[in-house]
Coordinates of C-alpha atoms in Angstrom, one line a residue:
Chain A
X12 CA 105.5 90.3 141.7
X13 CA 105.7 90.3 138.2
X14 CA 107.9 88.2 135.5
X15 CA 109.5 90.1 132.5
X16 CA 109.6 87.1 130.0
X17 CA 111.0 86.6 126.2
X18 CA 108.1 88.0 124.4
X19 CA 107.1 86.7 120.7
X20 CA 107.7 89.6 118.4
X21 CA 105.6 88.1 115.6
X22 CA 104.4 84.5 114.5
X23 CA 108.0 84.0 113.1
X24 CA 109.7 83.5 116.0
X25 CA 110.2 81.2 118.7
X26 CA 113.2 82.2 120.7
X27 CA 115.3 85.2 121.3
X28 CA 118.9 85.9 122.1
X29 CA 118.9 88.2 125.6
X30 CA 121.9 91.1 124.0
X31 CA 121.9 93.7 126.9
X32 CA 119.8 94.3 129.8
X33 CA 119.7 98.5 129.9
X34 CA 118.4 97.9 134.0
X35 CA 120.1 96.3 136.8
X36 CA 118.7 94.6 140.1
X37 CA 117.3 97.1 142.5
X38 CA 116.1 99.9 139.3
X39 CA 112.9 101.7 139.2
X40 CA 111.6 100.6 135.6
X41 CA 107.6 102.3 134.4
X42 CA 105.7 100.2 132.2
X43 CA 106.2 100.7 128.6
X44 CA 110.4 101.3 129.8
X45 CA 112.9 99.9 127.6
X46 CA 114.0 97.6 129.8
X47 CA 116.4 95.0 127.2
X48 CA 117.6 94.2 124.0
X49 CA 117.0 91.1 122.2
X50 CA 118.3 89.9 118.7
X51 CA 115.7 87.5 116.8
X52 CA 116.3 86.4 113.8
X53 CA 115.1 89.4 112.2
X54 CA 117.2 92.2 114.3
X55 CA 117.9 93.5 117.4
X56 CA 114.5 94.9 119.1
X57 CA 114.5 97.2 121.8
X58 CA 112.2 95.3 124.4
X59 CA 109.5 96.9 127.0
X60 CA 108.1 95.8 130.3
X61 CA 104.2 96.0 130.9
X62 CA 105.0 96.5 134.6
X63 CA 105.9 99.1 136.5
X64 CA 108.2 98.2 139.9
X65 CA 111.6 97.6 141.1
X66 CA 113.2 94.9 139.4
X67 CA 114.2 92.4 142.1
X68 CA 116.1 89.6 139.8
X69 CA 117.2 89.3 136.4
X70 CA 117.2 85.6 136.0
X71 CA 118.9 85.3 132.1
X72 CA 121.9 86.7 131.6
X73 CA 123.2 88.8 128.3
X74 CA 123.8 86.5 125.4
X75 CA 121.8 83.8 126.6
X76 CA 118.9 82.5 123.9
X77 CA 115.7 81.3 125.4
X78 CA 112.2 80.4 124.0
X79 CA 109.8 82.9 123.7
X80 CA 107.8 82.9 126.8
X81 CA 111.1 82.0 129.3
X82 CA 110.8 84.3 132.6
X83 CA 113.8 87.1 131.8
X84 CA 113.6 89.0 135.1
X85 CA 111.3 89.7 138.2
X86 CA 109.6 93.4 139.0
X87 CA 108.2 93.3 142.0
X88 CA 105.2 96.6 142.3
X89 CA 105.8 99.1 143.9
X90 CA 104.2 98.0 147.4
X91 CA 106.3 95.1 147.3
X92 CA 109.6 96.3 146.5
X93 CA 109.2 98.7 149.9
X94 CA 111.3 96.3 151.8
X95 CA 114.7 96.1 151.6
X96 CA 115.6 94.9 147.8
X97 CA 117.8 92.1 147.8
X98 CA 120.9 92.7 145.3
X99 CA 121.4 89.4 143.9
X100 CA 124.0 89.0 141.1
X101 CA 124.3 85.3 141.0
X102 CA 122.5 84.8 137.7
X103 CA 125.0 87.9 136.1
X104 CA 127.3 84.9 136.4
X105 CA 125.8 81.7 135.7
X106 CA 127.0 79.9 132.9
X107 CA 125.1 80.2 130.2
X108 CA 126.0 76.5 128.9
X109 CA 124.7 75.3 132.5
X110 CA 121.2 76.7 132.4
X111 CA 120.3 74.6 129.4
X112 CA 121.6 71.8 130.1
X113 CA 120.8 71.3 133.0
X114 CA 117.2 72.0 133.0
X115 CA 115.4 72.9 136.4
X116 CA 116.8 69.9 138.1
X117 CA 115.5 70.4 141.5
X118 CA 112.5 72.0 140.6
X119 CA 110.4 69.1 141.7
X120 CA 112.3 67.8 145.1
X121 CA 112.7 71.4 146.8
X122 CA 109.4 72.3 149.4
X123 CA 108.6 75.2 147.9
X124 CA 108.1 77.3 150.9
X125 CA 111.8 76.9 151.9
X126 CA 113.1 79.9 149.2
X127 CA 110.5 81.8 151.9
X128 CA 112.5 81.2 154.8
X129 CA 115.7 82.8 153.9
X130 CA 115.3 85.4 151.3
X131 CA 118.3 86.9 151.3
X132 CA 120.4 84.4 151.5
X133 CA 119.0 82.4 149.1
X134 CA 121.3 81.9 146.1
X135 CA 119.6 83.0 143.0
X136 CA 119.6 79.7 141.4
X137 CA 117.1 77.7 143.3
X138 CA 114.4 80.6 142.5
X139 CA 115.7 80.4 138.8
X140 CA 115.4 76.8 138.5
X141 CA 111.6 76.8 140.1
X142 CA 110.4 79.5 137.7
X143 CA 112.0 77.9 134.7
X144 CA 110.7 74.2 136.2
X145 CA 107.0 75.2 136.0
X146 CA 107.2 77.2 132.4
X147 CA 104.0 75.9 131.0
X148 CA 105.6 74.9 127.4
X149 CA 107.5 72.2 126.9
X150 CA 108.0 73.6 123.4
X151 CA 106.8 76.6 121.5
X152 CA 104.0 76.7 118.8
X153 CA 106.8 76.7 116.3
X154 CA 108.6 74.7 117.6
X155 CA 105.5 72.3 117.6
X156 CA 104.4 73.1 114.0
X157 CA 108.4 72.4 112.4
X158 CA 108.1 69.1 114.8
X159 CA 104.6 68.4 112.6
X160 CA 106.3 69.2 109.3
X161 CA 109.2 67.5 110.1
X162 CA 107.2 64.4 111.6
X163 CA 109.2 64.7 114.5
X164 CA 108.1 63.3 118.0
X165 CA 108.0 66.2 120.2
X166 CA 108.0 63.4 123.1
X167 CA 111.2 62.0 122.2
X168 CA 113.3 64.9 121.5
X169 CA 115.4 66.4 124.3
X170 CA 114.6 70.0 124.4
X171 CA 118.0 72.4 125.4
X172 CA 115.8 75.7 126.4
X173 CA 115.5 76.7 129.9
X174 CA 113.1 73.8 131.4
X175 CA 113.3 71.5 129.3
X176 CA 112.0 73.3 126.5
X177 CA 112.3 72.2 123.0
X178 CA 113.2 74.8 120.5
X179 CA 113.1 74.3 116.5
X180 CA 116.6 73.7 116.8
X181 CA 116.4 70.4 118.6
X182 CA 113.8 69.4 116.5
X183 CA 115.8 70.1 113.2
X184 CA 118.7 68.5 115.0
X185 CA 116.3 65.1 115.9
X186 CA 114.8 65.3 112.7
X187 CA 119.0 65.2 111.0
X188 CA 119.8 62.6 113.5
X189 CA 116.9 60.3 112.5
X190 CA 117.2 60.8 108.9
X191 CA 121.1 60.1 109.6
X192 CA 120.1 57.1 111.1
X193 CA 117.6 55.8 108.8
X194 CA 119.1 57.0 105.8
X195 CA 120.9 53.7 105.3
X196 CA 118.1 51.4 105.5
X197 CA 115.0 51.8 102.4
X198 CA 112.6 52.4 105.0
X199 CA 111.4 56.1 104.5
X200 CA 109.5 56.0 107.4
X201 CA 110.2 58.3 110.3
X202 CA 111.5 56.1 113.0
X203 CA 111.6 57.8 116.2
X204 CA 113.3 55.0 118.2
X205 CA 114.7 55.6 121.7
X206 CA 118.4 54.6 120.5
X207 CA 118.3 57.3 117.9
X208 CA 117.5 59.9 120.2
X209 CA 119.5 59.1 122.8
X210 CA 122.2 60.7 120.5
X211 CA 120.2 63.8 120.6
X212 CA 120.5 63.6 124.4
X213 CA 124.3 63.3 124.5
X214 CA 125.0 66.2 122.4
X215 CA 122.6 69.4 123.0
X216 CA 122.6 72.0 120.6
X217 CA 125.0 74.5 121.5
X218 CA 123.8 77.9 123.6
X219 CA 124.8 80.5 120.8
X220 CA 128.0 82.2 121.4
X221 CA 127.6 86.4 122.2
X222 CA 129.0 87.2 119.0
X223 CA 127.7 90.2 116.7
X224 CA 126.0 88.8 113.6
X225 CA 127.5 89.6 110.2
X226 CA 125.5 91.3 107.6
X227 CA 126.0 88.2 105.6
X228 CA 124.6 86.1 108.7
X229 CA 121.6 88.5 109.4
X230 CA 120.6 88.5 105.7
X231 CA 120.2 84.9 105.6
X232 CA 118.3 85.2 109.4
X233 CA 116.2 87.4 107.9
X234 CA 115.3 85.1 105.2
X235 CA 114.8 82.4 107.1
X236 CA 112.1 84.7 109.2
X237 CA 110.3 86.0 106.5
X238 CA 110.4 82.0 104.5
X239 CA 109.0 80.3 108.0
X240 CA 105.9 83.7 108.6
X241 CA 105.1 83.3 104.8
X242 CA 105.4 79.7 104.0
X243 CA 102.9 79.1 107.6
X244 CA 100.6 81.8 105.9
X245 CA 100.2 80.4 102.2
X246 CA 100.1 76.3 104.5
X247 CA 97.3 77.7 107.2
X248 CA 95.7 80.7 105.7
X249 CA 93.1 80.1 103.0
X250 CA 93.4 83.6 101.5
X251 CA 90.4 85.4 99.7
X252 CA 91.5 88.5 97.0
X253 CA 89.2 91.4 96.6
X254 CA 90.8 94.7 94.4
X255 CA 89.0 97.7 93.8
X256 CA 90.0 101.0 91.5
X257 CA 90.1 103.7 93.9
X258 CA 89.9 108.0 92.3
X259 CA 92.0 109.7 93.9
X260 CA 91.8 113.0 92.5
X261 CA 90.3 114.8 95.8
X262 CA 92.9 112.7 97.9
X263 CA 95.9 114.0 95.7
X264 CA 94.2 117.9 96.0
X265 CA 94.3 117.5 99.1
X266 CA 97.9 116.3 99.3
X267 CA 98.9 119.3 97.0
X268 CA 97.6 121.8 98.8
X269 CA 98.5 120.5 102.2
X270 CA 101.8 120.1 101.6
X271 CA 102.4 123.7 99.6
X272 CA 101.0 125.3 103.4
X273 CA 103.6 123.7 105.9
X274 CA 107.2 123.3 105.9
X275 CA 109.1 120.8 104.4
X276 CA 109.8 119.1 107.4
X277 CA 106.0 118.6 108.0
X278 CA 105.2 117.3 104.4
X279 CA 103.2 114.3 104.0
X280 CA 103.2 111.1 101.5
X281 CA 100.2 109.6 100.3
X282 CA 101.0 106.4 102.5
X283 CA 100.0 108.2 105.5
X284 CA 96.5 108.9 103.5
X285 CA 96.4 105.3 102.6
X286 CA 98.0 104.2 106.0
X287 CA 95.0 106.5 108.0
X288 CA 91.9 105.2 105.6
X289 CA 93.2 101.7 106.2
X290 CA 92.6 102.2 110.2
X291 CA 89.3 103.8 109.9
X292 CA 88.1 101.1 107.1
X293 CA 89.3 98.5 109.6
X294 CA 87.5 100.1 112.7
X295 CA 84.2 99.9 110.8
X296 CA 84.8 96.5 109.6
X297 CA 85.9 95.3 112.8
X298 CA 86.0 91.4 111.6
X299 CA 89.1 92.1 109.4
X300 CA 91.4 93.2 112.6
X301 CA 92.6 91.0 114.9
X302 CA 94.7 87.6 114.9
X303 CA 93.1 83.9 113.9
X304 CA 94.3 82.2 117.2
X305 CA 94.4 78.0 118.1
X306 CA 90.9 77.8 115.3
X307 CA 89.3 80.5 116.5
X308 CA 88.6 84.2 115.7
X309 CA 90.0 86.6 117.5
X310 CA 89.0 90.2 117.0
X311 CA 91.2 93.4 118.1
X312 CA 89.7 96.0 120.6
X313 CA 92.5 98.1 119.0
X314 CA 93.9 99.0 115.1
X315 CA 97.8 98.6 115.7
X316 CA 98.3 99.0 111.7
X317 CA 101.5 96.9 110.7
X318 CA 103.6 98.9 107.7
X319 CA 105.7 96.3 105.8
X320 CA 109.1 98.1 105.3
X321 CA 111.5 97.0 103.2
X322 CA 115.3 96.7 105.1
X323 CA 117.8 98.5 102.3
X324 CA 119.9 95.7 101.4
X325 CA 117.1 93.0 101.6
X326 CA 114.5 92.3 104.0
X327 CA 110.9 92.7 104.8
X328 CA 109.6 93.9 108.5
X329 CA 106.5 95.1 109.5
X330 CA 106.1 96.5 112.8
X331 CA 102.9 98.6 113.9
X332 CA 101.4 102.2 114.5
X333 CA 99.8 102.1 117.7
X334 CA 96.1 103.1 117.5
X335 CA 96.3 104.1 114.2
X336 CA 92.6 105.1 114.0
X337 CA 92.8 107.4 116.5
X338 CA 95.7 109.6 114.8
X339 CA 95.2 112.4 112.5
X340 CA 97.0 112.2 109.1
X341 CA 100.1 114.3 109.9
X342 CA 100.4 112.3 113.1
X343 CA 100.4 109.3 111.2
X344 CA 103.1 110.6 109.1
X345 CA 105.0 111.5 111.6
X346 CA 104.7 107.9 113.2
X347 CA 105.4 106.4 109.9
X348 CA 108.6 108.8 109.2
X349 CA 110.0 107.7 112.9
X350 CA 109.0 104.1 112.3
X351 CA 111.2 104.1 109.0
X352 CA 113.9 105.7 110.4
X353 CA 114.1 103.3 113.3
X354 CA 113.7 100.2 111.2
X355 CA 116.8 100.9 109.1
X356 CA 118.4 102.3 112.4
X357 CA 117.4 98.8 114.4
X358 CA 115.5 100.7 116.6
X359 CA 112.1 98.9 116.9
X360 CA 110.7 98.2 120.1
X361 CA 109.3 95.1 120.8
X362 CA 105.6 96.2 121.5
X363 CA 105.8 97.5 117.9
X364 CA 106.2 93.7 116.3
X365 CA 104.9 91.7 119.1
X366 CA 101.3 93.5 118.1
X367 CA 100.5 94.6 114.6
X368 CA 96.1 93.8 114.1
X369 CA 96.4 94.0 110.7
X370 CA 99.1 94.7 108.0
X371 CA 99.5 97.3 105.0
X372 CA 102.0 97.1 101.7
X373 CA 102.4 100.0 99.4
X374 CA 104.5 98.9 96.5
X375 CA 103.5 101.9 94.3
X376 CA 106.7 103.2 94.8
X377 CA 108.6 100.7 92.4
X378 CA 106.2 101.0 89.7
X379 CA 103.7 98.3 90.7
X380 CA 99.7 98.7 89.7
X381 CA 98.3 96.2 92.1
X382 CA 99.8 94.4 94.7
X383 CA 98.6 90.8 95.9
X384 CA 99.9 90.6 99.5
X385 CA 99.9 87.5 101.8
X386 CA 98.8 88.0 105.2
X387 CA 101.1 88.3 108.0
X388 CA 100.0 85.1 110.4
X389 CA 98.3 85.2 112.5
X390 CA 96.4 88.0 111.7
X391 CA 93.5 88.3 109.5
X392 CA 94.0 90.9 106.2
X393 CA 96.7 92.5 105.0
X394 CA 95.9 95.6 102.2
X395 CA 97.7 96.0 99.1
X396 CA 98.7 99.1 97.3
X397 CA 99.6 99.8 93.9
X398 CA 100.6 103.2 92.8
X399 CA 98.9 106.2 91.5
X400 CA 98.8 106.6 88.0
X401 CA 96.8 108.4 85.5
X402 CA 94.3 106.4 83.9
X403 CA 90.9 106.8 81.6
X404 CA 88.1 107.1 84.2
X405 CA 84.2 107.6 83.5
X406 CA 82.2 110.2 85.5
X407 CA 78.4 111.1 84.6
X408 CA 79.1 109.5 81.5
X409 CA 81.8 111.1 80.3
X410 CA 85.4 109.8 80.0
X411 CA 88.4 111.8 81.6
X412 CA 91.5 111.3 83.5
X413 CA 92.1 110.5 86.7
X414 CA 94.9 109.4 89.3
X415 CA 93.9 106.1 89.9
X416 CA 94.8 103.6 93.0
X417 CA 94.4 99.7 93.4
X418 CA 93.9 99.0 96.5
X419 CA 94.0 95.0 97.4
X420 CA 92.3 92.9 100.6
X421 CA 94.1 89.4 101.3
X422 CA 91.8 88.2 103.8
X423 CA 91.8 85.0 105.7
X424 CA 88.4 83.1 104.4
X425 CA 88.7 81.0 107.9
X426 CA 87.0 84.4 109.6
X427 CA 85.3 86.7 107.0
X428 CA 83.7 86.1 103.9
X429 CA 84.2 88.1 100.4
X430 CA 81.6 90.6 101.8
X431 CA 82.6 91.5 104.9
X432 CA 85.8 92.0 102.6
X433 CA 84.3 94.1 100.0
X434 CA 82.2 96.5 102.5
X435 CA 86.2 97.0 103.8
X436 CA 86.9 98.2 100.5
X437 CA 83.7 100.3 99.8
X438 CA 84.9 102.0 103.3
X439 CA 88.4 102.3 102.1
X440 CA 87.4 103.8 98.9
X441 CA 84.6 106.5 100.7
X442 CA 87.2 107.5 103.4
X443 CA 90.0 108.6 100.9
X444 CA 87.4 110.4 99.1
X445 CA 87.2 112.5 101.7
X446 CA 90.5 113.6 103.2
X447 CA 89.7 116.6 105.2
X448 CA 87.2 113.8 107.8
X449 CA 90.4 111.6 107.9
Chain E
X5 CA 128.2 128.2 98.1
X6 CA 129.8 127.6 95.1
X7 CA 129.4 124.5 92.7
X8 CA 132.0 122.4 94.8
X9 CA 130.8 123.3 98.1
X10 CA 126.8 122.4 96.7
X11 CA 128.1 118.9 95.7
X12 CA 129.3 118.0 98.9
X13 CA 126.5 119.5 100.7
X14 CA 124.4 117.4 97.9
X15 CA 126.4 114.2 98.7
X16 CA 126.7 114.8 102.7
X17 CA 122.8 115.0 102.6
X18 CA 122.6 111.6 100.5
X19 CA 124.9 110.1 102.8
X20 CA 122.6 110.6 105.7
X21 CA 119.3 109.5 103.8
X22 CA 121.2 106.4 102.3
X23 CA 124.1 105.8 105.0
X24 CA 124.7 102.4 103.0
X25 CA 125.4 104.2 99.4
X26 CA 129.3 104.6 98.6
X27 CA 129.3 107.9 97.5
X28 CA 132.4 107.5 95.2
X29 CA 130.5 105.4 93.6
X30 CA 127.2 108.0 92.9
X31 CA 126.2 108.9 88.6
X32 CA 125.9 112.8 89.3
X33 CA 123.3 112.3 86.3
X34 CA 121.6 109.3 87.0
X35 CA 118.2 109.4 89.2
X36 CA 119.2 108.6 92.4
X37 CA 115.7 106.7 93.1
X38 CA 116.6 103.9 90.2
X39 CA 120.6 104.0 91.1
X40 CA 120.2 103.6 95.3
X41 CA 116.8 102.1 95.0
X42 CA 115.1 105.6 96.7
X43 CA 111.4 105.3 97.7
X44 CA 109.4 108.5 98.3
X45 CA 110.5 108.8 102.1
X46 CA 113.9 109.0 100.8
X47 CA 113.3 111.8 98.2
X48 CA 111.3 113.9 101.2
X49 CA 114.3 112.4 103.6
X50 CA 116.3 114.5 100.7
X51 CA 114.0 117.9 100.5
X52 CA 114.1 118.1 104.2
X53 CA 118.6 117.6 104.2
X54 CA 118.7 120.3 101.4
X55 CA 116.8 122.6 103.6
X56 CA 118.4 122.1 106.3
X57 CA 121.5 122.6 104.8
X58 CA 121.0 125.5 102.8
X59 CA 117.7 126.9 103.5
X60 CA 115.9 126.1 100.4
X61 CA 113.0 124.6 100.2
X62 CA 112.1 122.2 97.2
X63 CA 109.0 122.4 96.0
X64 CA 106.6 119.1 95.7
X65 CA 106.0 120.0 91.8
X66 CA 110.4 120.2 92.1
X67 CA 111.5 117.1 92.9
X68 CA 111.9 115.9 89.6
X69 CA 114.9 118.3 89.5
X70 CA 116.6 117.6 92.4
X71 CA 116.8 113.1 92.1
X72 CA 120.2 113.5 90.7
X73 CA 123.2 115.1 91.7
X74 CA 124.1 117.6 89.1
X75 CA 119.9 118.1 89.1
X76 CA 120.3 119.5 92.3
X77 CA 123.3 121.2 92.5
X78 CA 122.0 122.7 89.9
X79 CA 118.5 123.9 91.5
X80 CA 120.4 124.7 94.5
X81 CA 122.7 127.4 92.7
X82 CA 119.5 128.6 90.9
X83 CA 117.8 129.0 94.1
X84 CA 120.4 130.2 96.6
X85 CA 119.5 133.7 97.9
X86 CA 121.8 136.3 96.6

């Protein structure tokens, strides 16, 4: 038996609205199946499941929001689900407005074997109430940091998730209601008195209504995404810089000539060069991809290589190419031509932003020489580019022209030092001297 | 194709690399990359509608020509096979 929960699509965001489920009770799902939709603040992700079964129970119900982490449905395996599958539709109906406020009320008084007894009969709610009852976070890690920043007691603040969970809403709302309440004394002191959030208590933040965002509405979303990811990077992240000029006269030849041989449709962009160097550099400087993780290190066994792609309209996302390493150059120009069209489609699945190791910017496109990125939290680089222009450029002694690129490593100085860092570049630079090995 | 019928294959193909842009609203001499804020997956995004649409291929070393309208309609009629 498995649980489908809320998963965190990137270090941005602590809670998800539930838009559609695209399975019902009793369907066959395989792992990596787009199973639901879910709107963060970003957009609306397509979300997979990592199990493959019979989904016995969906326990949130469409337009519900819930933390990140909050059980969304059970798949039972495949040997499980042989028995007969019970339909259960209760949740389907449950008020939303119910389930948080009321948080897992008898999770604690009912024996827990008595579900057992009566399977079928048993009313969804009880088995909803016990999973929520034992969800192992009272609040998420955002929800903990805004609480920090805020200087908020997470102990005092009623949380309005599923289980009692508190979500950065309730602790902007405690943090209003205390600053309403203090405001009229001089004391600037954070008083987190019983009495002021007992106020908290008696009004919940409302469940958001299931009503399609405006662009307007998703715009400023968006912005608040990207301010929270990068505002936590520049406050946590003690970033190192390393640039280095990179010829790319072979790389460009290479380009050329490739893309005179194959059909239009099979052309490829110099990002997928950069994009495919970037994997192997990281594979060989292993240190530089993975996540920085509750103070420790955390190396990736795989290079998911986040693209930062810029929304038309406004916007930043960066979702990942799977095993980026591993693909040849046209395949990772074909991944990055599907990934761009899905991103201004809003059809990003959730494995895609839940996983990027480390991330890559090309601004060379609007005219920029050198680009200083800052790191996507909580991962560990992020590589800049600039783009290729003709510049003076001594070989053997003798001065000539060459398309040059600046490539840029923001690295977090927490795990690697400048030269781990400049051995990434050195790779970088040797790898895109040789296009036909990428 | 005539000049009419290559602008509105020109705009249709624009309108499905930049669904956002109003096309009453497009400079016919202006580059499209400055005007709509085009990046290079656009301009391929462009190549590849053209070629679907008419059959001709654009040429790396061509794009220049093609990043406004009239540029294209223009390459288009020059191109067309006879």
């Amino acid at each position: 038996m498995a649980e489908f929960r809320m998963p965190s699509l990137g270090a941005d965001m602590d809670e998800g609205t539930l838009v559609s489920w695209l399975v019902g009770v009793g369907d066959h799902v395989e792992r990596g199946q787009v199973v639901a939709e879910v709107d963060t603040e970003k957009s609306v992700i397509e979300v997979e499941t990592f199990d493959t079964g019979t989904v016995t129970e969906l326990l949130v119900q469409e337009g519900e929001r819930v933390p990140v982490g909050t059980p969304l449905a059970v798949i039972a395996e495949v040997a499980e689900a042989a028995g007969p599958v019970p339909r259960r539709t209760a949740t389907r109906t449950r008020p939303a407005a119910k389930a948080s406020t009321k948080p897992a009320p008898k999770a604690g008084t009912k024996p827990a074997a008595k579900p057992r007894t009566k399977p079928a009969a048993t009313p969804a709610a009880p088995a909803m109430a016990a999973a929520r009852g034992t969800a192992r976070v009272a609040a998420s890690p955002l929800a903990r940091r805004h609480a920090a920043a805020l200087g908020v007691d997470l102990s005092t603040v009623a949380g309005t998730g599923p289980g009692g969970a508190v979500t950065t809403s309730d602790v902007e709302a405690a943090a209003h209601a205390t600053a309403l309440a203090t405001s009229p004394s001089a004391a600037p002191a954070r008083t987190a008195e019983p009495e002021h959030t007992a106020a908290v208590v008696d009004e919940p933040a409302p469940v958001a209504p299931v009503v399609p965002r405006s662009g307007a509405e998703r715009q400023a979303s968006m912005r608040h995404a990207v301010a929270e990811a990068m505002a936590r990077s520049k406050r946590e992240i003690p970033h190192y810089y390393l640039a280095a000029d990179v010829d790319m006269a072979r790389a460009t030849h290479w380009l050329e000539a490739h893309n005179a041989s194959v059909p239009v449709t099979e052309r490829v962009l110099v990002a997928a060069l950069q994009l495919k160097a970037t994997a192997s550099a990281l594979r060989a400087v292993p240190e530089l991809n993975g996540h920085w993780v509750d103070g420790a290190h955390r190396p990736a066994e795989h290079v998911h290589l986040g693209v930062a792609i810029a929304l038309r309209g406004g916007g930043l996302v960066a979702p990942a190419i799977h095993d980026a390493d591993q693909l040849t150059v046209p395949e990772v120009m074909a991944a990055l031509h599907d990934l761009v069209a899905r991103v201004r489609a809003g059809k990003v699945r959730s494995s895609e932003y839940a996983d990027p190791t480390a991330t890559v910017t090309n601004l060379g496109d609007q005219g920029v020489d050198v680009a200083y990125p800052v790191i996507n939290p909580p991962q560990l680089a992020m590589v800049g580019f600039g783009r290729v222009r003709d510049r003076p450029w001594a070989v053997d002694g003798m001065l000539t022209v060459r398309p040059v690129l600046t490539a840029t490593l923001a690295a977090d100085h927490r795990a690697t030092d400048g030269r781990r860092g400049a051995t990434f570049l050195a790779a970088l630079d040797d790898l895109l001297q040789r296009p036909d090995d990428l | 194709m005539d000049d009419a019928e290559l602008r509105d294959t020109v705009l249709k193909v624009l309108g499905q690399v930049a669904p956002e842009v109003d096309l009453d609203d497009v400079e016919p001499s202006e580059d499209l990359r400055e005007q709509f804020d085009l990046d290079s997956m656009d301009i391929l995004d462009l190549a590849i509608g053209l070629y679907q649409a008419t059959g001709i291929e654009v040429p790396e070393q061509d794009y220049a020509q093609v990043v406004t309208v009239d540029g294209a309609v223009e390459y288009l009629a020059t191109h067309a096979v006879h």
